[in-house]
């Protein structure tokens, strides 16, 4: 999954010949599951039609401060457009538009939106080589970068004038890759490795039966997805579940039993920065696993159970600099039990969910958690979707790493 998936892209087109390439740019963003709105300067419509861009972006194209629809004049709110966007991309950015941006000129919708946008702004210059080299253009480029805008440098090659030199707009594929790389490099978990356990474990009784539990794996998978979206390289060790997760930053390892989860967790723990153990691991397993299917021989059947290894506690015992997070699912004296687990298992934080809270725990899509850190400071959150809960948990972890 691309970092651009789900992102809101405001593509602003000024009047250069490279505008014809923006059809492809819109397609690339849409293919990566981004949402695109397009603003055009009036003159750019000579190079590519709004109809092409609205068809590809599946959104109306904005060009004037107001538009006519069914005889009603509609105000195109540039402030709203700027607030809507996760980032604005000005491509092609002509010498004229760059100069106006650098000087605060505001005589079209694109410029008004640029001036009011609070999101990151990327710009891809495109012009003839001598214009690109001119000191006034250089000044504009420098000023914009001093404002915090991000330049996607022009490349060298044959230009519309027939001359060869620097000034060609970067190719759409390269613009997209540039933005992806830039966004990834700024993610808070960039460079971090995260281990997550998820789902239930199954403890075999015989070749066809097992002891399991109702864990869906949703919480662990949401944590893995969100950690990857924040730039982390995630190892997701999952018990049997039908959860799906396709993300280039997630390495999924499927296990069945507590012992397999233990072995996998210890294989990866040494190299990670953060470990979040959200799996509902069986506390006991059958002492002896029957090699043949057990037959109905009598009215009662006794299965002797023996404890499994506590993965979380075993990692707590060997941890060095890893930030170790456990989960506690409790039914009574919740805070007291969770704090006791936090200390006994040598954790940096524990996520408590109480089965007394409606919508919290195992098989639901929602959860309600309290996060307790190693200084026993508590932070309670509302009932939320597991995706939102995962975001809260990771935000707390990131803030603790920065302390
Ligand atoms: N856990 C684990 N390995 C186990 C059992 C639990 O890693 N064999 C982890 C879970 O993933 C969770 C935390 O320990 O992060 C809490 O599990 P829980 O079963 O509530 O804790 P226990 O210490 O087993 O306490 P109890 O069952 O008595 O409440």
Tab-separated table of C-alpha atoms in Angstrom, residues 5-367:
chain	number	residue	atom	x	y	z
A	5	UNK	CA	-3.469	5.807	-0.259
A	6	UNK	CA	-6.416	7.748	1.151
A	7	UNK	CA	-4.591	11.063	0.860
A	8	UNK	CA	-6.380	14.182	-0.403
A	9	UNK	CA	-4.390	15.735	-3.216
A	10	UNK	CA	-4.985	19.265	-4.452
A	11	UNK	CA	-3.399	19.443	-7.890
A	12	UNK	CA	-2.908	23.011	-9.093
A	13	UNK	CA	-2.113	23.465	-12.780
A	14	UNK	CA	-0.627	26.592	-14.280
A	15	UNK	CA	-0.228	27.410	-17.944
A	16	UNK	CA	2.768	25.548	-19.302
A	17	UNK	CA	2.931	22.981	-22.079
A	18	UNK	CA	3.740	20.303	-19.457
A	19	UNK	CA	0.112	20.705	-18.306
A	20	UNK	CA	-0.780	17.992	-20.808
A	21	UNK	CA	1.100	15.520	-18.599
A	22	UNK	CA	-1.181	16.197	-15.638
A	23	UNK	CA	-3.793	13.789	-17.022
A	24	UNK	CA	-1.312	11.012	-16.297
A	25	UNK	CA	-0.471	12.538	-12.927
A	26	UNK	CA	-4.131	12.444	-11.881
A	27	UNK	CA	-4.383	8.813	-13.065
A	28	UNK	CA	-1.333	7.810	-11.021
A	29	UNK	CA	-2.705	9.404	-7.851
A	30	UNK	CA	-6.111	7.772	-8.363
A	31	UNK	CA	-4.456	4.389	-8.982
A	32	UNK	CA	-2.737	4.730	-5.603
A	33	UNK	CA	-6.156	5.331	-3.991
A	34	UNK	CA	-5.626	9.036	-3.419
A	35	UNK	CA	-8.483	11.511	-3.794
A	36	UNK	CA	-7.778	14.313	-6.261
A	37	UNK	CA	-9.242	17.786	-6.760
A	38	UNK	CA	-7.885	19.994	-9.521
A	39	UNK	CA	-7.507	23.774	-9.681
A	40	UNK	CA	-6.466	25.371	-12.963
A	41	UNK	CA	-5.374	28.868	-13.859
A	42	UNK	CA	-7.639	30.160	-16.662
A	43	UNK	CA	-4.759	30.119	-19.188
A	44	UNK	CA	-3.830	26.487	-18.428
A	45	UNK	CA	-7.116	25.384	-20.026
A	46	UNK	CA	-5.476	26.063	-23.388
A	47	UNK	CA	-3.121	23.146	-22.712
A	48	UNK	CA	-5.487	20.554	-21.265
A	49	UNK	CA	-9.253	20.549	-20.903
A	50	UNK	CA	-11.040	20.658	-17.548
A	51	UNK	CA	-13.273	17.871	-18.882
A	52	UNK	CA	-10.298	15.507	-19.179
A	53	UNK	CA	-9.211	16.296	-15.636
A	54	UNK	CA	-12.677	16.141	-14.087
A	55	UNK	CA	-13.290	12.793	-15.817
A	56	UNK	CA	-10.036	11.356	-14.496
A	57	UNK	CA	-10.274	12.833	-10.996
A	58	UNK	CA	-14.048	12.186	-10.755
A	59	UNK	CA	-14.377	15.651	-9.248
A	60	UNK	CA	-15.344	19.045	-10.662
A	61	UNK	CA	-12.374	21.157	-11.727
A	62	UNK	CA	-12.051	24.586	-10.077
A	63	UNK	CA	-10.820	27.559	-12.001
A	64	UNK	CA	-12.772	30.690	-11.110
A	65	UNK	CA	-13.759	32.219	-7.800
A	66	UNK	CA	-17.327	31.294	-8.631
A	67	UNK	CA	-19.008	28.912	-11.033
A	68	UNK	CA	-22.446	28.813	-12.613
A	69	UNK	CA	-24.563	25.743	-12.004
A	70	UNK	CA	-28.254	25.658	-12.951
A	71	UNK	CA	-28.262	29.475	-13.084
A	72	UNK	CA	-27.021	29.598	-9.473
A	73	UNK	CA	-23.668	31.192	-8.966
A	74	UNK	CA	-21.544	29.062	-6.633
A	75	UNK	CA	-18.650	30.512	-4.682
A	76	UNK	CA	-15.540	28.314	-4.983
A	77	UNK	CA	-14.184	28.509	-1.492
A	78	UNK	CA	-10.392	28.610	-1.765
A	79	UNK	CA	-9.989	28.420	2.017
A	80	UNK	CA	-12.027	25.222	2.129
A	81	UNK	CA	-10.004	23.683	-0.706
A	82	UNK	CA	-6.786	24.463	1.136
A	83	UNK	CA	-8.112	22.964	4.358
A	84	UNK	CA	-9.443	19.868	2.567
A	85	UNK	CA	-6.068	18.905	1.112
A	86	UNK	CA	-3.424	16.730	2.783
A	87	UNK	CA	-1.014	18.385	0.384
A	88	UNK	CA	-1.053	20.769	-2.561
A	89	UNK	CA	0.982	20.120	-5.695
A	90	UNK	CA	1.549	22.891	-8.210
A	91	UNK	CA	2.476	21.154	-11.478
A	92	UNK	CA	3.469	22.534	-13.826
A	93	UNK	CA	4.575	25.592	-11.875
A	94	UNK	CA	5.394	28.247	-14.472
A	95	UNK	CA	7.796	31.161	-13.923
A	96	UNK	CA	4.787	33.472	-13.779
A	97	UNK	CA	2.921	31.444	-11.139
A	98	UNK	CA	6.097	30.868	-9.094
A	99	UNK	CA	6.818	34.577	-9.064
A	100	UNK	CA	3.276	35.398	-7.966
A	101	UNK	CA	3.398	32.735	-5.252
A	102	UNK	CA	6.699	34.130	-4.002
A	103	UNK	CA	5.296	37.650	-3.867
A	104	UNK	CA	1.840	37.002	-2.463
A	105	UNK	CA	-0.025	38.003	-5.614
A	106	UNK	CA	-3.509	36.645	-5.526
A	107	UNK	CA	-5.301	37.287	-8.810
A	108	UNK	CA	-6.659	33.811	-9.506
A	109	UNK	CA	-8.168	30.905	-7.603
A	110	UNK	CA	-4.937	28.866	-7.665
A	111	UNK	CA	-2.962	31.660	-6.014
A	112	UNK	CA	-5.675	32.423	-3.451
A	113	UNK	CA	-5.790	28.734	-2.532
A	114	UNK	CA	-1.996	28.591	-2.287
A	115	UNK	CA	-1.950	31.599	0.037
A	116	UNK	CA	-4.566	30.130	2.343
A	117	UNK	CA	-3.362	26.496	2.303
A	118	UNK	CA	-2.002	25.201	5.595
A	119	UNK	CA	-0.959	21.810	4.203
A	120	UNK	CA	2.488	20.946	2.774
A	121	UNK	CA	3.004	22.438	-0.699
A	122	UNK	CA	5.058	20.763	-3.430
A	123	UNK	CA	5.810	22.496	-6.703
A	124	UNK	CA	7.235	21.140	-9.956
A	125	UNK	CA	8.709	24.009	-12.039
A	126	UNK	CA	8.452	23.862	-15.824
A	127	UNK	CA	9.772	26.501	-18.212
A	128	UNK	CA	12.354	27.191	-20.869
A	129	UNK	CA	16.015	26.868	-19.861
A	130	UNK	CA	16.844	30.573	-19.866
A	131	UNK	CA	13.756	31.398	-17.832
A	132	UNK	CA	14.774	28.683	-15.331
A	133	UNK	CA	18.254	30.160	-15.044
A	134	UNK	CA	17.097	33.763	-14.709
A	135	UNK	CA	18.002	35.351	-11.353
A	136	UNK	CA	14.383	36.387	-10.745
A	137	UNK	CA	13.221	32.765	-11.147
A	138	UNK	CA	16.051	31.586	-8.911
A	139	UNK	CA	14.932	34.147	-6.339
A	140	UNK	CA	11.335	32.885	-6.517
A	141	UNK	CA	12.470	29.273	-6.106
A	142	UNK	CA	14.598	30.185	-3.089
A	143	UNK	CA	11.859	32.295	-1.501
A	144	UNK	CA	9.307	29.496	-1.855
A	145	UNK	CA	11.677	26.977	-0.283
A	146	UNK	CA	12.301	29.449	2.545
A	147	UNK	CA	8.523	29.503	3.063
A	148	UNK	CA	8.782	25.718	3.589
A	149	UNK	CA	7.423	24.720	0.170
A	150	UNK	CA	9.089	21.703	-1.383
A	151	UNK	CA	10.591	21.879	-4.855
A	152	UNK	CA	10.424	18.883	-7.182
A	153	UNK	CA	13.342	19.940	-9.373
A	154	UNK	CA	12.977	20.344	-13.101
A	155	UNK	CA	15.042	17.971	-15.191
A	156	UNK	CA	17.198	18.441	-18.274
A	157	UNK	CA	16.101	17.488	-21.743
A	158	UNK	CA	14.460	18.744	-24.889
A	159	UNK	CA	12.123	21.655	-24.196
A	160	UNK	CA	9.040	22.893	-26.040
A	161	UNK	CA	11.164	25.669	-27.597
A	162	UNK	CA	13.342	23.012	-29.250
A	163	UNK	CA	16.258	24.004	-27.034
A	164	UNK	CA	17.877	21.432	-24.800
A	165	UNK	CA	18.545	22.187	-21.146
A	166	UNK	CA	17.157	22.361	-17.622
A	167	UNK	CA	13.510	23.306	-17.243
A	168	UNK	CA	11.481	20.209	-18.114
A	169	UNK	CA	8.864	19.349	-15.525
A	170	UNK	CA	9.749	16.111	-13.718
A	171	UNK	CA	7.869	13.155	-15.244
A	172	UNK	CA	4.546	12.305	-13.506
A	173	UNK	CA	5.919	8.940	-12.242
A	174	UNK	CA	8.930	10.741	-10.761
A	175	UNK	CA	6.740	13.414	-9.157
A	176	UNK	CA	4.662	10.714	-7.457
A	177	UNK	CA	7.773	8.828	-6.281
A	178	UNK	CA	9.311	12.074	-5.017
A	179	UNK	CA	6.230	12.883	-2.940
A	180	UNK	CA	5.964	9.306	-1.633
A	181	UNK	CA	9.615	9.295	-0.543
A	182	UNK	CA	9.320	12.722	1.017
A	183	UNK	CA	6.217	11.754	2.956
A	184	UNK	CA	7.729	8.457	4.143
A	185	UNK	CA	10.904	10.235	5.296
A	186	UNK	CA	8.792	12.487	7.536
A	187	UNK	CA	6.699	9.716	9.119
A	188	UNK	CA	7.155	9.463	12.893
A	189	UNK	CA	8.005	5.725	12.874
A	190	UNK	CA	10.333	5.928	9.864
A	191	UNK	CA	13.351	3.698	10.507
A	192	UNK	CA	11.648	1.904	13.393
A	193	UNK	CA	11.009	-1.833	13.498
A	194	UNK	CA	7.873	-2.973	15.277
A	195	UNK	CA	6.846	-6.450	16.392
A	196	UNK	CA	3.138	-7.131	16.886
A	197	UNK	CA	1.413	-10.328	18.017
A	198	UNK	CA	-2.234	-10.765	17.099
A	199	UNK	CA	-5.155	-13.162	17.175
A	200	UNK	CA	-5.733	-16.316	19.208
A	201	UNK	CA	-3.564	-19.392	19.570
A	202	UNK	CA	-4.840	-22.934	19.071
A	203	UNK	CA	-3.548	-25.651	21.379
A	204	UNK	CA	-3.955	-29.115	19.903
A	205	UNK	CA	-5.827	-31.799	21.837
A	206	UNK	CA	-5.589	-34.380	19.056
A	207	UNK	CA	-5.155	-34.146	15.257
A	208	UNK	CA	-8.617	-32.575	14.807
A	209	UNK	CA	-9.408	-30.688	18.017
A	210	UNK	CA	-7.908	-27.765	19.825
A	211	UNK	CA	-8.382	-25.323	22.702
A	212	UNK	CA	-8.804	-21.809	21.328
A	213	UNK	CA	-10.536	-18.516	22.076
A	214	UNK	CA	-12.736	-15.926	20.372
A	215	UNK	CA	-10.011	-13.378	19.557
A	216	UNK	CA	-10.610	-11.985	16.054
A	217	UNK	CA	-7.132	-10.475	15.582
A	218	UNK	CA	-8.738	-7.139	14.623
A	219	UNK	CA	-6.891	-5.074	17.245
A	220	UNK	CA	-3.464	-6.495	16.344
A	221	UNK	CA	-4.056	-6.129	12.609
A	222	UNK	CA	-5.223	-2.528	13.081
A	223	UNK	CA	-2.034	-1.842	15.055
A	224	UNK	CA	0.099	-3.411	12.312
A	225	UNK	CA	-1.633	-1.426	9.562
A	226	UNK	CA	-1.380	1.891	11.426
A	227	UNK	CA	2.253	1.339	12.476
A	228	UNK	CA	3.127	0.628	8.826
A	229	UNK	CA	1.220	3.732	7.729
A	230	UNK	CA	3.378	5.699	10.174
A	231	UNK	CA	6.504	4.407	8.407
A	232	UNK	CA	7.477	1.436	10.598
A	233	UNK	CA	8.686	-1.906	9.259
A	234	UNK	CA	6.292	-4.303	10.972
A	235	UNK	CA	6.636	-7.992	11.785
A	236	UNK	CA	3.129	-9.243	12.460
A	237	UNK	CA	3.021	-12.628	14.180
A	238	UNK	CA	-0.530	-13.840	13.891
A	239	UNK	CA	-2.440	-16.780	15.270
A	240	UNK	CA	-5.239	-18.332	13.169
A	241	UNK	CA	-7.530	-15.550	11.912
A	242	UNK	CA	-9.262	-14.544	8.723
A	243	UNK	CA	-7.980	-10.958	8.921
A	244	UNK	CA	-6.275	-9.700	5.750
A	245	UNK	CA	-3.474	-7.171	5.512
A	246	UNK	CA	-1.518	-6.257	2.410
A	247	UNK	CA	1.079	-3.588	3.060
A	248	UNK	CA	4.595	-3.461	1.704
A	249	UNK	CA	5.895	-2.576	5.192
A	250	UNK	CA	4.245	-5.564	6.914
A	251	UNK	CA	5.888	-8.986	7.096
A	252	UNK	CA	3.208	-11.412	8.293
A	253	UNK	CA	4.202	-14.622	10.026
A	254	UNK	CA	1.423	-17.117	10.660
A	255	UNK	CA	1.615	-19.370	13.677
A	256	UNK	CA	-0.853	-21.702	15.367
A	257	UNK	CA	0.205	-22.514	18.919
A	258	UNK	CA	1.528	-20.457	21.838
A	259	UNK	CA	4.870	-22.255	21.505
A	260	UNK	CA	5.135	-21.266	17.808
A	261	UNK	CA	4.258	-17.670	18.693
A	262	UNK	CA	6.871	-17.718	21.459
A	263	UNK	CA	9.582	-18.965	19.080
A	264	UNK	CA	8.683	-16.427	16.362
A	265	UNK	CA	8.520	-13.530	18.863
A	266	UNK	CA	11.969	-14.400	20.234
A	267	UNK	CA	13.389	-14.678	16.707
A	268	UNK	CA	12.452	-11.059	15.903
A	269	UNK	CA	12.460	-9.310	19.289
A	270	UNK	CA	16.203	-8.579	19.385
A	271	UNK	CA	16.074	-6.436	16.259
A	272	UNK	CA	12.947	-4.358	16.983
A	273	UNK	CA	12.493	-0.979	18.653
A	274	UNK	CA	8.898	-1.523	19.732
A	275	UNK	CA	6.949	-4.696	20.556
A	276	UNK	CA	3.191	-4.698	21.095
A	277	UNK	CA	1.759	-7.998	22.257
A	278	UNK	CA	-1.949	-7.947	21.599
A	279	UNK	CA	-2.457	-11.675	20.942
A	280	UNK	CA	-4.834	-13.625	23.143
A	281	UNK	CA	-2.387	-16.402	23.895
A	282	UNK	CA	-3.716	-19.564	25.527
A	283	UNK	CA	-2.518	-19.736	29.117
A	284	UNK	CA	-2.747	-23.536	29.154
A	285	UNK	CA	-2.305	-26.312	26.639
A	286	UNK	CA	-2.985	-30.071	26.791
A	287	UNK	CA	-0.097	-31.790	28.512
A	288	UNK	CA	-0.161	-34.643	26.004
A	289	UNK	CA	-1.422	-34.308	22.445
A	290	UNK	CA	-3.113	-37.526	21.305
A	291	UNK	CA	-1.565	-38.781	18.087
A	292	UNK	CA	-4.904	-40.282	16.937
A	293	UNK	CA	-8.373	-38.752	17.085
A	294	UNK	CA	-9.786	-39.299	20.601
A	295	UNK	CA	-12.804	-41.676	20.469
A	296	UNK	CA	-15.999	-41.344	22.531
A	297	UNK	CA	-15.013	-44.090	24.958
A	298	UNK	CA	-16.665	-42.958	28.199
A	299	UNK	CA	-19.066	-40.371	29.652
A	300	UNK	CA	-16.323	-38.118	30.912
A	301	UNK	CA	-13.057	-37.084	29.405
A	302	UNK	CA	-10.225	-35.483	31.321
A	303	UNK	CA	-7.610	-33.454	29.534
A	304	UNK	CA	-4.663	-32.530	31.679
A	305	UNK	CA	-3.446	-29.002	31.000
A	306	UNK	CA	-0.054	-27.493	31.501
A	307	UNK	CA	0.867	-23.763	31.356
A	308	UNK	CA	2.148	-22.273	28.115
A	309	UNK	CA	5.151	-19.946	28.225
A	310	UNK	CA	4.239	-16.317	28.897
A	311	UNK	CA	5.664	-14.626	25.778
A	312	UNK	CA	5.236	-11.096	27.109
A	313	UNK	CA	6.917	-11.830	30.441
A	314	UNK	CA	9.762	-13.660	28.702
A	315	UNK	CA	10.425	-10.638	26.466
A	316	UNK	CA	10.189	-8.318	29.482
A	317	UNK	CA	12.902	-10.400	31.144
A	318	UNK	CA	15.381	-9.993	28.279
A	319	UNK	CA	14.478	-6.557	26.963
A	320	UNK	CA	17.218	-3.966	26.489
A	321	UNK	CA	16.106	-0.776	24.712
A	322	UNK	CA	12.897	-2.139	23.224
A	323	UNK	CA	9.667	-0.347	24.149
A	324	UNK	CA	7.474	-3.242	25.288
A	325	UNK	CA	3.691	-2.964	25.404
A	326	UNK	CA	1.255	-5.575	26.703
A	327	UNK	CA	-2.500	-5.871	26.766
A	328	UNK	CA	-4.675	-6.710	29.737
A	329	UNK	CA	-8.252	-7.868	29.398
A	330	UNK	CA	-9.840	-7.706	32.808
A	331	UNK	CA	-13.265	-8.175	34.350
A	332	UNK	CA	-12.777	-6.762	37.862
A	333	UNK	CA	-10.307	-4.533	39.767
A	334	UNK	CA	-9.112	-3.669	36.276
A	335	UNK	CA	-6.580	-0.908	37.022
A	336	UNK	CA	-5.062	-2.783	39.923
A	337	UNK	CA	-4.618	-5.975	37.876
A	338	UNK	CA	-3.245	-4.122	34.863
A	339	UNK	CA	-0.674	-2.233	36.954
A	340	UNK	CA	0.400	-5.450	38.636
A	341	UNK	CA	0.918	-7.080	35.180
A	342	UNK	CA	2.814	-4.032	33.913
A	343	UNK	CA	5.306	-4.275	36.753
A	344	UNK	CA	5.540	-8.070	36.961
A	345	UNK	CA	6.195	-8.398	33.213
A	346	UNK	CA	8.613	-5.405	33.103
A	347	UNK	CA	6.612	-3.439	30.509
A	348	UNK	CA	6.887	0.157	29.329
A	349	UNK	CA	3.127	0.420	28.943
A	350	UNK	CA	0.010	-1.714	29.184
A	351	UNK	CA	-3.270	-1.299	27.304
A	352	UNK	CA	-6.190	-2.163	29.520
A	353	UNK	CA	-9.602	-3.100	28.211
A	354	UNK	CA	-12.357	-4.086	30.557
A	355	UNK	CA	-15.002	-6.637	29.669
A	356	UNK	CA	-17.361	-4.537	31.810
A	357	UNK	CA	-17.304	-1.868	29.079
A	358	UNK	CA	-19.840	-2.501	26.334
A	359	UNK	CA	-18.139	-2.646	22.920
A	360	UNK	CA	-14.687	-3.399	24.363
A	361	UNK	CA	-12.562	-6.515	24.049
A	362	UNK	CA	-12.446	-9.520	21.771
A	363	UNK	CA	-14.745	-10.004	18.834
A	364	UNK	CA	-16.075	-6.440	18.435
A	365	UNK	CA	-15.068	-3.767	15.900
A	366	UNK	CA	-14.646	-1.261	18.717
A	367	UNK	CA	-12.574	-0.993	21.845
